[in-house]
PDB file of C-alpha atoms in Angstrom:
ATOM      1  CA  MET A 292       0.000   0.000   0.000  1.00  0.00           C
ATOM      2  CA  GLY A 293       3.011   2.337   0.391  1.00  0.00           C
ATOM      3  CA  THR A 294       3.189   3.055  -3.312  1.00  0.00           C
ATOM      4  CA  LEU A 295      -0.552   3.617  -3.518  1.00  0.00           C
ATOM      5  CA  TRP A 296      -0.658   6.147  -0.726  1.00  0.00           C
ATOM      6  CA  HIS A 297       2.495   7.851  -1.964  1.00  0.00           C
ATOM      7  CA  ALA A 298       1.021   8.202  -5.419  1.00  0.00           C
ATOM      8  CA  PHE A 299      -2.244   9.534  -4.031  1.00  0.00           C
ATOM      9  CA  GLY A 300      -0.376  11.789  -1.606  1.00  0.00           C
ATOM     10  CA  LEU A 301      -0.976  14.936  -3.590  1.00  0.00           C
ATOM     11  CA  ARG A 302      -4.697  14.367  -3.488  1.00  0.00           C
ATOM     12  CA  THR A 303      -4.546  13.860   0.277  1.00  0.00           C
ATOM     13  CA  LYS A 304      -2.484  17.017   0.749  1.00  0.00           C
ATOM     14  CA  SER A 305      -4.819  19.083  -1.389  1.00  0.00           C
ATOM     15  CA  THR A 306      -7.871  18.035   0.642  1.00  0.00           C
ATOM     16  CA  HIS A 307      -8.699  20.575   3.328  1.00  0.00           C
ATOM     17  CA  SER A 308      -8.844  19.489   6.944  1.00  0.00           C
ATOM     18  CA  ARG A 309     -12.000  20.404   8.848  1.00  0.00           C
ATOM     19  CA  LYS A 310     -10.172  23.373  10.309  1.00  0.00           C
ATOM     20  CA  ASP A 311      -9.043  24.502   6.870  1.00  0.00           C
ATOM     21  CA  ALA A 312     -12.565  23.965   5.545  1.00  0.00           C
ATOM     22  CA  ARG A 313     -14.041  26.218   8.244  1.00  0.00           C
ATOM     23  CA  ALA A 314     -11.424  28.877   7.435  1.00  0.00           C
ATOM     24  CA  HIS A 315     -12.190  28.525   3.720  1.00  0.00           C
ATOM     25  CA  ALA A 316     -15.910  28.866   4.410  1.00  0.00           C
ATOM     26  CA  SER A 317     -15.231  31.979   6.486  1.00  0.00           C
ATOM     27  CA  LYS A 318     -13.259  33.510   3.610  1.00  0.00           C
ATOM     28  CA  LYS A 319     -16.100  32.708   1.205  1.00  0.00           C
ATOM     29  CA  HIS A 320     -18.532  34.447   3.587  1.00  0.00           C
ATOM     30  CA  GLN A 321     -16.253  37.505   3.724  1.00  0.00           C
ATOM     31  CA  CYS A 322     -16.117  37.578  -0.079  1.00  0.00           C
ATOM     32  CA  ALA A 323     -19.899  37.341  -0.231  1.00  0.00           C
ATOM     33  CA  GLN A 324     -20.163  40.340   2.115  1.00  0.00           C
ATOM     34  CA  ILE A 325     -17.835  42.377  -0.113  1.00  0.00           C
ATOM     35  CA  VAL A 326     -19.900  41.547  -3.194  1.00  0.00           C
ATOM     36  CA  SER A 327     -23.096  42.409  -1.342  1.00  0.00           C
ATOM     37  CA  GLU A 328     -21.719  45.778  -0.226  1.00  0.00           C
ATOM     38  CA  HIS A 329     -21.137  46.782  -3.843  1.00  0.00           C
ATOM     39  CA  ALA A 330     -24.004  44.977  -5.554  1.00  0.00           C
ATOM     40  CA  ASN A 331     -26.061  48.153  -5.969  1.00  0.00           C
ATOM     41  CA  GLU A 332     -23.259  50.263  -7.359  1.00  0.00           C
ATOM     42  CA  GLU A 333     -24.123  49.780 -11.023  1.00  0.00           C
ATOM     43  CA  GLU A 334     -21.341  52.023 -12.230  1.00  0.00           C
ATOM     44  CA  GLU A 335     -18.659  49.845 -10.650  1.00  0.00           C
ATOM     45  CA  THR A 336     -16.995  47.439 -13.083  1.00  0.00           C
ATOM     46  CA  VAL A 337     -16.099  43.830 -12.415  1.00  0.00           C
ATOM     47  CA  ALA A 338     -12.436  44.764 -12.550  1.00  0.00           C
ATOM     48  CA  GLU A 339     -12.955  47.399  -9.854  1.00  0.00           C
ATOM     49  CA  LYS A 340     -14.599  44.842  -7.575  1.00  0.00           C
ATOM     50  CA  TRP A 341     -11.544  42.615  -7.844  1.00  0.00           C
ATOM     51  CA  ILE A 342      -9.284  45.574  -7.039  1.00  0.00           C
ATOM     52  CA  ILE A 343     -11.354  46.368  -3.940  1.00  0.00           C
ATOM     53  CA  GLY A 344     -11.103  42.744  -2.841  1.00  0.00           C
ATOM     54  CA  ALA A 345      -7.340  42.770  -3.306  1.00  0.00           C
ATOM     55  CA  ILE A 346      -6.968  45.913  -1.225  1.00  0.00           C
ATOM     56  CA  LYS A 347      -9.072  44.530   1.620  1.00  0.00           C
ATOM     57  CA  HIS A 348      -7.311  41.144   1.505  1.00  0.00           C
ATOM     58  CA  PRO A 349      -3.681  41.814   0.513  1.00  0.00           C
ATOM     59  CA  VAL A 350      -1.463  38.819  -0.323  1.00  0.00           C
ATOM     60  CA  SER A 351       1.942  38.721   1.327  1.00  0.00           C
ATOM     61  CA  ASN A 352       3.698  36.447  -1.187  1.00  0.00           C
ATOM     62  CA  GLN A 353       3.285  38.564  -4.314  1.00  0.00           C
ATOM     63  CA  ASP A 354       7.055  39.217  -4.387  1.00  0.00           C
ATOM     64  CA  HIS A 355       7.527  35.608  -5.445  1.00  0.00           C
ATOM     65  CA  PHE A 356       5.330  35.946  -8.532  1.00  0.00           C
ATOM     66  CA  VAL A 357       7.270  36.160 -11.777  1.00  0.00           C
ATOM     67  CA  SER A 358       5.655  37.520 -14.918  1.00  0.00           C
ATOM     68  CA  PRO A 359       5.751  35.435 -18.103  1.00  0.00           C
ATOM     69  CA  THR A 360       9.088  35.641 -19.864  1.00  0.00           C
ATOM     70  CA  ASN A 361      10.171  34.692 -23.346  1.00  0.00           C
ATOM     71  CA  HIS A 362      13.583  33.173 -22.643  1.00  0.00           C
ATOM     72  CA  ARG A 363      14.971  29.864 -21.469  1.00  0.00           C
ATOM     73  CA  PRO A 364      13.793  29.422 -17.858  1.00  0.00           C
ATOM     74  CA  ASP A 365      16.195  29.353 -14.925  1.00  0.00           C
ATOM     75  CA  ARG A 366      13.863  26.927 -13.152  1.00  0.00           C
ATOM     76  CA  ARG A 367      14.159  23.626 -14.988  1.00  0.00           C
ATOM     77  CA  VAL A 368      11.130  21.656 -13.854  1.00  0.00           C
ATOM     78  CA  ALA A 369       8.963  19.778 -16.360  1.00  0.00           C
ATOM     79  CA  LEU A 370       5.517  18.284 -15.810  1.00  0.00           C
ATOM     80  CA  ALA A 371       3.699  15.889 -18.135  1.00  0.00           C
ATOM     81  CA  LEU A 372       0.018  16.043 -17.181  1.00  0.00           C
ATOM     82  CA  MET A 373      -1.604  12.944 -18.657  1.00  0.00           C
ATOM     83  CA  ALA A 374      -4.983  11.245 -18.243  1.00  0.00           C
ATOM     84  CA  HIS A 375      -3.953   7.643 -17.477  1.00  0.00           C
ATOM     85  CA  PRO A 376      -0.900   5.691 -16.385  1.00  0.00           C
ATOM     86  CA  ASP A 377       0.878   4.722 -19.650  1.00  0.00           C
ATOM     87  CA  ASP A 378      -0.262   7.829 -21.601  1.00  0.00           C
ATOM     88  CA  ALA A 379       3.142   9.474 -21.122  1.00  0.00           C
ATOM     89  CA  GLU A 380       4.883   6.284 -22.236  1.00  0.00           C
ATOM     90  CA  PHE A 381       2.893   6.295 -25.462  1.00  0.00           C
ATOM     91  CA  THR A 382       3.233  10.005 -26.224  1.00  0.00           C
ATOM     92  CA  CYS A 383       6.142  11.869 -24.652  1.00  0.00           C
ATOM     93  CA  ALA A 384       8.366   9.623 -22.505  1.00  0.00           C
ATOM     94  CA  GLY A 385      11.284   9.889 -24.923  1.00  0.00           C
ATOM     95  CA  THR A 386      11.264  13.674 -24.580  1.00  0.00           C
ATOM     96  CA  LEU A 387      10.921  13.391 -20.800  1.00  0.00           C
ATOM     97  CA  ILE A 388      13.950  11.098 -20.708  1.00  0.00           C
ATOM     98  CA  ARG A 389      15.939  13.621 -22.750  1.00  0.00           C
ATOM     99  CA  LEU A 390      14.932  16.402 -20.373  1.00  0.00           C
ATOM    100  CA  ALA A 391      16.046  14.342 -17.372  1.00  0.00           C
ATOM    101  CA  GLU A 392      19.333  13.552 -19.098  1.00  0.00           C
ATOM    102  CA  THR A 393      20.037  17.283 -19.414  1.00  0.00           C
ATOM    103  CA  GLY A 394      19.393  17.968 -15.730  1.00  0.00           C
ATOM    104  CA  TRP A 395      15.686  18.782 -15.638  1.00  0.00           C
ATOM    105  CA  ASP A 396      13.529  17.703 -12.711  1.00  0.00           C
ATOM    106  CA  VAL A 397      10.784  15.767 -14.507  1.00  0.00           C
ATOM    107  CA  HIS A 398       7.361  14.743 -13.209  1.00  0.00           C
ATOM    108  CA  ILE A 399       4.578  12.618 -14.685  1.00  0.00           C
ATOM    109  CA  ALA A 400       1.099  13.196 -13.256  1.00  0.00           C
ATOM    110  CA  THR A 401      -2.140  11.519 -14.232  1.00  0.00           C
ATOM    111  CA  THR A 402      -5.644  12.778 -13.590  1.00  0.00           C
ATOM    112  CA  THR A 403      -6.883   9.181 -13.150  1.00  0.00           C
ATOM    113  CA  ALA A 404      -5.441   5.919 -11.877  1.00  0.00           C
ATOM    114  CA  GLY A 405      -6.851   4.121 -14.916  1.00  0.00           C
ATOM    115  CA  ASP A 406      -9.245   2.126 -12.744  1.00  0.00           C
ATOM    116  CA  CYS A 407     -11.424   1.189 -15.737  1.00  0.00           C
ATOM    117  CA  GLY A 408      -8.507  -0.206 -17.701  1.00  0.00           C
ATOM    118  CA  ALA A 409      -8.961  -3.910 -17.010  1.00  0.00           C
ATOM    119  CA  LEU A 410     -11.371  -6.728 -17.765  1.00  0.00           C
ATOM    120  CA  GLU A 411     -11.425  -8.007 -14.178  1.00  0.00           C
ATOM    121  CA  GLY A 412     -10.921  -6.604 -10.689  1.00  0.00           C
ATOM    122  CA  SER A 413     -12.452  -3.881  -8.551  1.00  0.00           C
ATOM    123  CA  PRO A 414     -11.666  -0.206  -9.213  1.00  0.00           C
ATOM    124  CA  GLU A 415      -9.514  -0.147  -6.080  1.00  0.00           C
ATOM    125  CA  GLU A 416      -7.556  -3.225  -7.145  1.00  0.00           C
ATOM    126  CA  ILE A 417      -7.009  -1.934 -10.663  1.00  0.00           C
ATOM    127  CA  ALA A 418      -5.986   1.510  -9.388  1.00  0.00           C
ATOM    128  CA  LYS A 419      -3.441  -0.011  -7.018  1.00  0.00           C
ATOM    129  CA  THR A 420      -1.922  -2.077  -9.831  1.00  0.00           C
ATOM    130  CA  ARG A 421      -1.785   0.768 -12.319  1.00  0.00           C
ATOM    131  CA  ILE A 422      -0.361   3.298  -9.880  1.00  0.00           C
ATOM    132  CA  ALA A 423       2.369   0.822  -9.009  1.00  0.00           C
ATOM    133  CA  GLU A 424       3.092   0.349 -12.724  1.00  0.00           C
ATOM    134  CA  GLY A 425       3.182   4.107 -13.344  1.00  0.00           C
ATOM    135  CA  THR A 426       5.482   4.694 -10.393  1.00  0.00           C
ATOM    136  CA  ARG A 427       7.826   1.890 -11.467  1.00  0.00           C
ATOM    137  CA  ALA A 428       7.942   3.166 -15.044  1.00  0.00           C
ATOM    138  CA  ALA A 429       8.697   6.749 -14.001  1.00  0.00           C
ATOM    139  CA  GLU A 430      11.329   5.777 -11.454  1.00  0.00           C
ATOM    140  CA  SER A 431      13.084   3.574 -14.021  1.00  0.00           C
ATOM    141  CA  ALA A 432      13.943   6.774 -15.902  1.00  0.00           C
ATOM    142  CA  GLY A 433      14.621   8.913 -12.834  1.00  0.00           C
ATOM    143  CA  LEU A 434      11.252  10.673 -12.970  1.00  0.00           C
ATOM    144  CA  SER A 435       8.552  11.258 -10.337  1.00  0.00           C
ATOM    145  CA  PHE A 436       4.977   9.999 -10.563  1.00  0.00           C
ATOM    146  CA  HIS A 437       1.790  11.565  -9.144  1.00  0.00           C
ATOM    147  CA  CYS A 438      -1.892  10.720  -9.450  1.00  0.00           C
ATOM    148  CA  LEU A 439      -4.904  12.952  -8.779  1.00  0.00           C
ATOM    149  CA  GLY A 440      -7.236   9.962  -8.428  1.00  0.00           C
ATOM    150  CA  GLN A 441     -10.134  11.170 -10.556  1.00  0.00           C
ATOM    151  CA  PRO A 442     -12.463   8.447 -11.898  1.00  0.00           C
ATOM    152  CA  ASP A 443     -11.296   6.820 -15.102  1.00  0.00           C
ATOM    153  CA  GLY A 444     -13.517   7.572 -18.103  1.00  0.00           C
ATOM    154  CA  ARG A 445     -15.290  10.331 -16.208  1.00  0.00           C
ATOM    155  CA  VAL A 446     -12.805  13.183 -15.990  1.00  0.00           C
ATOM    156  CA  VAL A 447     -14.726  16.453 -16.042  1.00  0.00           C
ATOM    157  CA  TYR A 448     -13.740  20.079 -16.283  1.00  0.00           C
ATOM    158  CA  ASP A 449     -15.220  21.728 -13.208  1.00  0.00           C
ATOM    159  CA  ARG A 450     -14.051  23.937 -10.373  1.00  0.00           C
ATOM    160  CA  GLU A 451     -13.042  21.058  -8.106  1.00  0.00           C
ATOM    161  CA  SER A 452     -10.985  19.283 -10.781  1.00  0.00           C
ATOM    162  CA  LEU A 453      -9.328  22.509 -11.850  1.00  0.00           C
ATOM    163  CA  GLN A 454      -8.463  23.477  -8.272  1.00  0.00           C
ATOM    164  CA  GLN A 455      -6.973  20.055  -7.673  1.00  0.00           C
ATOM    165  CA  THR A 456      -4.866  20.471 -10.810  1.00  0.00           C
ATOM    166  CA  ILE A 457      -3.777  23.983  -9.835  1.00  0.00           C
ATOM    167  CA  ASP A 458      -2.753  22.722  -6.383  1.00  0.00           C
ATOM    168  CA  LEU A 459      -0.618  20.058  -8.062  1.00  0.00           C
ATOM    169  CA  PHE A 460       1.020  22.700 -10.261  1.00  0.00           C
ATOM    170  CA  ARG A 461       1.710  24.850  -7.199  1.00  0.00           C
ATOM    171  CA  GLN A 462       3.559  21.976  -5.524  1.00  0.00           C
ATOM    172  CA  ILE A 463       5.649  21.193  -8.596  1.00  0.00           C
ATOM    173  CA  ALA A 464       5.935  24.729 -10.075  1.00  0.00           C
ATOM    174  CA  PRO A 465       6.761  23.632 -13.632  1.00  0.00           C
ATOM    175  CA  SER A 466       8.381  25.927 -16.167  1.00  0.00           C
ATOM    176  CA  LEU A 467       7.602  23.441 -18.948  1.00  0.00           C
ATOM    177  CA  VAL A 468       4.292  21.560 -19.276  1.00  0.00           C
ATOM    178  CA  ILE A 469       3.364  18.811 -21.721  1.00  0.00           C
ATOM    179  CA  THR A 470      -0.275  17.795 -21.667  1.00  0.00           C
ATOM    180  CA  MET A 471      -2.792  15.917 -23.773  1.00  0.00           C
ATOM    181  CA  PRO A 472      -4.228  17.142 -27.090  1.00  0.00           C
ATOM    182  CA  LEU A 473      -7.419  19.160 -26.916  1.00  0.00           C
ATOM    183  CA  SER A 474      -8.883  16.958 -29.646  1.00  0.00           C
ATOM    184  CA  ASP A 475      -8.316  13.222 -29.292  1.00  0.00           C
ATOM    185  CA  TYR A 476     -10.206   9.930 -29.431  1.00  0.00           C
ATOM    186  CA  HIS A 477     -10.652   9.747 -25.628  1.00  0.00           C
ATOM    187  CA  ALA A 478     -12.645  12.428 -23.769  1.00  0.00           C
ATOM    188  CA  ASP A 479     -10.438  11.955 -20.683  1.00  0.00           C
ATOM    189  CA  HIS A 480      -7.491  13.034 -22.819  1.00  0.00           C
ATOM    190  CA  GLU A 481      -9.271  16.147 -24.032  1.00  0.00           C
ATOM    191  CA  VAL A 482     -10.453  17.234 -20.569  1.00  0.00           C
ATOM    192  CA  THR A 483      -7.000  16.612 -19.132  1.00  0.00           C
ATOM    193  CA  GLY A 484      -5.601  18.876 -21.830  1.00  0.00           C
ATOM    194  CA  GLN A 485      -8.102  21.567 -20.852  1.00  0.00           C
ATOM    195  CA  LEU A 486      -7.132  21.231 -17.196  1.00  0.00           C
ATOM    196  CA  GLY A 487      -3.458  21.428 -18.104  1.00  0.00           C
ATOM    197  CA  ARG A 488      -3.983  24.543 -20.207  1.00  0.00           C
ATOM    198  CA  ALA A 489      -6.018  26.333 -17.538  1.00  0.00           C
ATOM    199  CA  ALA A 490      -3.723  25.411 -14.651  1.00  0.00           C
ATOM    200  CA  SER A 491      -0.650  26.450 -16.639  1.00  0.00           C
ATOM    201  CA  PHE A 492      -1.979  29.960 -17.117  1.00  0.00           C
ATOM    202  CA  VAL A 493      -3.222  30.625 -13.585  1.00  0.00           C
ATOM    203  CA  TYR A 494      -1.222  28.514 -11.117  1.00  0.00           C
ATOM    204  CA  ALA A 495       1.418  31.202 -10.502  1.00  0.00           C
ATOM    205  CA  ALA A 496      -1.196  33.824  -9.571  1.00  0.00           C
ATOM    206  CA  PRO A 497      -0.857  34.296  -5.785  1.00  0.00           C
ATOM    207  CA  ASN A 498      -4.566  33.876  -5.064  1.00  0.00           C
ATOM    208  CA  ALA A 499      -5.073  30.779  -7.233  1.00  0.00           C
ATOM    209  CA  SER A 500      -4.306  28.257  -4.497  1.00  0.00           C
ATOM    210  CA  ALA A 501      -3.752  27.875  -0.773  1.00  0.00           C
ATOM    211  CA  VAL A 502      -0.597  25.888  -1.569  1.00  0.00           C
ATOM    212  CA  PRO A 503       2.460  28.142  -0.989  1.00  0.00           C
ATOM    213  CA  LEU A 504       3.791  29.790  -4.117  1.00  0.00           C
ATOM    214  CA  GLN A 505       7.321  28.726  -4.963  1.00  0.00           C
ATOM    215  CA  GLU A 506       9.932  31.207  -6.081  1.00  0.00           C
ATOM    216  CA  GLY A 507      10.289  31.200  -9.841  1.00  0.00           C
ATOM    217  CA  SER A 508       6.695  30.132 -10.501  1.00  0.00           C
ATOM    218  CA  THR A 509       5.508  31.515 -13.813  1.00  0.00           C
ATOM    219  CA  VAL A 510       3.356  30.831 -16.836  1.00  0.00           C
ATOM    220  CA  PRO A 511       5.198  27.845 -18.344  1.00  0.00           C
ATOM    221  CA  TYR A 512       6.033  26.785 -21.849  1.00  0.00           C
ATOM    222  CA  LEU A 513       3.076  24.631 -22.857  1.00  0.00           C
ATOM    223  CA  TYR A 514       2.902  21.815 -25.399  1.00  0.00           C
ATOM    224  CA  TYR A 515       0.215  19.339 -26.443  1.00  0.00           C
ATOM    225  CA  CYS A 516       1.395  15.831 -27.271  1.00  0.00           C
ATOM    226  CA  ASP A 517       0.468  13.871 -30.365  1.00  0.00           C
ATOM    227  CA  GLY A 518      -2.962  12.313 -30.799  1.00  0.00           C
ATOM    228  CA  HIS A 519      -3.369   8.569 -31.079  1.00  0.00           C
ATOM    229  CA  GLY A 520      -2.204   7.589 -34.548  1.00  0.00           C
ATOM    230  CA  GLY A 521      -1.310  11.220 -35.271  1.00  0.00           C
ATOM    231  CA  VAL A 522      -4.933  12.287 -35.743  1.00  0.00           C
ATOM    232  CA  ASP A 523      -7.560  14.254 -33.821  1.00  0.00           C
ATOM    233  CA  ARG A 524     -10.961  13.027 -32.591  1.00  0.00           C
ATOM    234  CA  MET A 525     -12.413  13.175 -36.109  1.00  0.00           C
ATOM    235  CA  GLY A 526      -9.517  11.400 -37.758  1.00  0.00           C
ATOM    236  CA  ASN A 527      -7.941  14.530 -39.225  1.00  0.00           C
ATOM    237  CA  PRO A 528      -4.116  14.648 -39.269  1.00  0.00           C
ATOM    238  CA  ILE A 529      -2.463  16.675 -36.505  1.00  0.00           C
ATOM    239  CA  GLU A 530       0.047  19.233 -37.766  1.00  0.00           C
ATOM    240  CA  PRO A 531       2.961  19.342 -35.277  1.00  0.00           C
ATOM    241  CA  THR A 532       4.901  22.522 -34.551  1.00  0.00           C
ATOM    242  CA  VAL A 533       7.992  20.750 -33.193  1.00  0.00           C
ATOM    243  CA  CYS A 534       9.619  17.343 -33.510  1.00  0.00           C
ATOM    244  CA  VAL A 535      11.968  15.814 -30.914  1.00  0.00           C
ATOM    245  CA  ASP A 536      14.385  13.111 -32.003  1.00  0.00           C
ATOM    246  CA  ILE A 537      14.133  10.172 -29.560  1.00  0.00           C
ATOM    247  CA  THR A 538      16.155   7.632 -31.533  1.00  0.00           C
ATOM    248  CA  GLU A 539      18.558   7.078 -28.632  1.00  0.00           C
ATOM    249  CA  GLN A 540      15.728   7.034 -26.075  1.00  0.00           C
ATOM    250  CA  LEU A 541      13.332   4.673 -27.884  1.00  0.00           C
ATOM    251  CA  ASP A 542      14.525   1.526 -26.124  1.00  0.00           C
ATOM    252  CA  ARG A 543      14.232   3.134 -22.686  1.00  0.00           C
ATOM    253  CA  LYS A 544      10.801   4.462 -23.622  1.00  0.00           C
ATOM    254  CA  THR A 545       9.831   0.909 -24.558  1.00  0.00           C
ATOM    255  CA  GLU A 546      11.085  -0.348 -21.189  1.00  0.00           C
ATOM    256  CA  MET A 547       8.929   2.247 -19.450  1.00  0.00           C
ATOM    257  CA  LEU A 548       5.835   1.178 -21.370  1.00  0.00           C
ATOM    258  CA  ALA A 549       6.602  -2.478 -20.640  1.00  0.00           C
ATOM    259  CA  CYS A 550       6.145  -1.676 -16.927  1.00  0.00           C
ATOM    260  CA  HIS A 551       2.416  -1.373 -17.689  1.00  0.00           C
ATOM    261  CA  ALA A 552       2.015  -5.105 -18.163  1.00  0.00           C
ATOM    262  CA  SER A 553      -1.626  -5.080 -17.015  1.00  0.00           C
ATOM    263  CA  GLN A 554      -2.580  -3.191 -20.156  1.00  0.00           C
ATOM    264  CA  ARG A 555      -1.676  -5.804 -22.731  1.00  0.00           C
ATOM    265  CA  GLU A 556      -4.917  -7.805 -22.536  1.00  0.00           C
ATOM    266  CA  TRP A 557      -7.052  -4.699 -21.944  1.00  0.00           C
ATOM    267  CA  LEU A 558      -5.724  -2.849 -24.990  1.00  0.00           C
ATOM    268  CA  LYS A 559      -6.139  -5.968 -27.105  1.00  0.00           C
ATOM    269  CA  ALA A 560      -9.757  -6.514 -26.012  1.00  0.00           C
ATOM    270  CA  HIS A 561     -10.969  -2.899 -25.812  1.00  0.00           C
ATOM    271  CA  ASN A 562      -8.811  -0.910 -28.259  1.00  0.00           C
ATOM    272  CA  GLY A 563      -7.880  -3.605 -30.752  1.00  0.00           C
ATOM    273  CA  ILE A 564      -4.140  -3.109 -30.125  1.00  0.00           C
ATOM    274  CA  ASP A 565      -2.457  -6.500 -29.997  1.00  0.00           C
ATOM    275  CA  GLU A 566       1.232  -5.738 -29.429  1.00  0.00           C
ATOM    276  CA  TYR A 567       1.179  -2.412 -27.644  1.00  0.00           C
ATOM    277  CA  LEU A 568       4.967  -2.134 -27.394  1.00  0.00           C
ATOM    278  CA  SER A 569       5.372  -2.632 -31.141  1.00  0.00           C
ATOM    279  CA  LYS A 570       2.519  -0.205 -31.829  1.00  0.00           C
ATOM    280  CA  MET A 571       4.206   2.533 -29.809  1.00  0.00           C
ATOM    281  CA  ARG A 572       7.543   1.975 -31.526  1.00  0.00           C
ATOM    282  CA  ASP A 573       5.920   1.938 -34.975  1.00  0.00           C
ATOM    283  CA  ASP A 574       4.217   5.263 -34.257  1.00  0.00           C
ATOM    284  CA  CYS A 575       7.531   6.830 -33.196  1.00  0.00           C
ATOM    285  CA  ILE A 576       9.289   5.463 -36.270  1.00  0.00           C
ATOM    286  CA  ASP A 577       6.505   6.770 -38.537  1.00  0.00           C
ATOM    287  CA  ARG A 578       6.781  10.244 -37.025  1.00  0.00           C
ATOM    288  CA  GLY A 579      10.564  10.100 -37.285  1.00  0.00           C
ATOM    289  CA  ARG A 580      10.351   9.185 -40.955  1.00  0.00           C
ATOM    290  CA  GLN A 581       8.225  12.287 -41.600  1.00  0.00           C
ATOM    291  CA  PHE A 582      10.964  14.498 -40.148  1.00  0.00           C
ATOM    292  CA  GLY A 583      14.036  12.706 -41.425  1.00  0.00           C
ATOM    293  CA  THR A 584      15.101  10.873 -38.293  1.00  0.00           C
ATOM    294  CA  GLU A 585      14.796   7.305 -37.035  1.00  0.00           C
ATOM    295  CA  ALA A 586      12.272   7.852 -34.220  1.00  0.00           C
ATOM    296  CA  ALA A 587      10.509  10.956 -32.969  1.00  0.00           C
ATOM    297  CA  GLU A 588       7.810  12.464 -30.795  1.00  0.00           C
ATOM    298  CA  VAL A 589       5.916  15.509 -31.998  1.00  0.00           C
ATOM    299  CA  PHE A 590       4.075  18.304 -30.231  1.00  0.00           C
ATOM    300  CA  VAL A 591       1.933  21.354 -30.846  1.00  0.00           C
ATOM    301  CA  GLN A 592       3.052  24.405 -28.888  1.00  0.00           C
ATOM    302  CA  HIS A 593       0.495  26.643 -27.181  1.00  0.00           C
ATOM    303  CA  ARG A 594       1.444  30.192 -28.133  1.00  0.00           C
ATOM    304  CA  GLY A 595      -1.622  32.010 -26.849  1.00  0.00           C
ATOM    305  CA  HIS A 596      -1.485  35.299 -24.998  1.00  0.00           C
ATOM    306  CA  GLY A 597       0.594  35.177 -21.827  1.00  0.00           C
ATOM    307  CA  HIS A 598       2.563  32.063 -22.737  1.00  0.00           C
ATOM    308  CA  PRO A 599       6.176  32.092 -23.958  1.00  0.00           C
ATOM    309  CA  HIS A 600       6.352  32.058 -27.747  1.00  0.00           C
ATOM    310  CA  GLU A 601       9.877  30.737 -28.274  1.00  0.00           C
ATOM    311  CA  ASP A 602       9.990  27.021 -29.034  1.00  0.00           C
ATOM    312  CA  LEU A 603      11.860  25.726 -25.993  1.00  0.00           C
ATOM    313  CA  LEU A 604      11.864  22.082 -27.088  1.00  0.00           C
ATOM    314  CA  ALA A 605      13.321  23.004 -30.469  1.00  0.00           C
ATOM    315  CA  GLU A 606      16.019  25.057 -28.746  1.00  0.00           C
ATOM    316  CA  LEU A 607      16.859  22.302 -26.267  1.00  0.00           C
ATOM    317  CA  PHE A 608      16.826  19.481 -28.823  1.00  0.00           C
ATOM    318  CA  PRO A 609      17.653  20.747 -32.327  1.00  0.00           C
ATOM    319  CA  LEU A 610      16.473  18.189 -34.842  1.00  0.00           C
ATOM    320  CA  ARG A 611      19.200  16.204 -36.581  1.00  0.00           C
ATOM    321  CA  SER A 612      18.640  14.436 -39.874  1.00  0.00           C
ATOM    322  CA  LEU A 613      19.378  10.777 -40.510  1.00  0.00           C
ATOM    323  CA  SER A 614      22.672  11.753 -42.151  1.00  0.00           C
ATOM    324  CA  ASP A 615      23.875  13.259 -38.862  1.00  0.00           C
ATOM    325  CA  HIS A 616      23.540   9.993 -36.888  1.00  0.00           C
TER     326      HIS A 616
END
């Protein structure tokens, strides 16, 4: 059970104690009073109400907040926010291994424990198995594993899920985030991508979480990983913005995926994937062939307002052609 509780530790930490809950409720009541005091002032804008609230409830840790910057970050912490244990191994583990090899502190987090990913066993039994597999896979490459424990197949975008995700980001304080595509065959993947996008933008705001804000927290570089088979939910090809050569990391990526042994029969029965290790390798080789290398992972960078625009992955791992190997 040690691995299970360690993996679920973030969820336990982010749950308020009764004392914290009473304090939180008191703060909500105070906020309600502030809104009530100004409800009849029609000329007051929403922005002004937030300013009034900030003045009445100043935050002491604002000095730690760092505005978004468009240069290589001093804080080298990467987070892959995935939906299920084994999603990172299919999509971005080669890149995560390369980051770790260059000195980055790398974390894999999943919104679910994958408790629906088996033909037999209770949700608790399946979750225990899959968390152990995810932890073993991550640790084999020197990475850390976390699980938010949301129900498999039923990940939703709501305030509770988003707050849980923001709290996780506050604890890790990533400067680079890789999350799931916003359009993919599995709704859990899409919602996880939405949670990753939202948490990336807001986690460094002082008032976004009760978890202490770490120095160097900022809006991170944000990337979406490849869709299954390189297509979106409707089967349309995904157009990557960056390709990372993982030729030298492909075998270690395969070893990581092999840690998820419970998934072989499930993927064969439910997804029609017989040899899941070979399928992953074939996908990487196909992507590599498109970009002139032996094996690759591809991503789409989020360059919306507030996020860094420089392509950090391309700067860290310039693509080499087959002739350079």
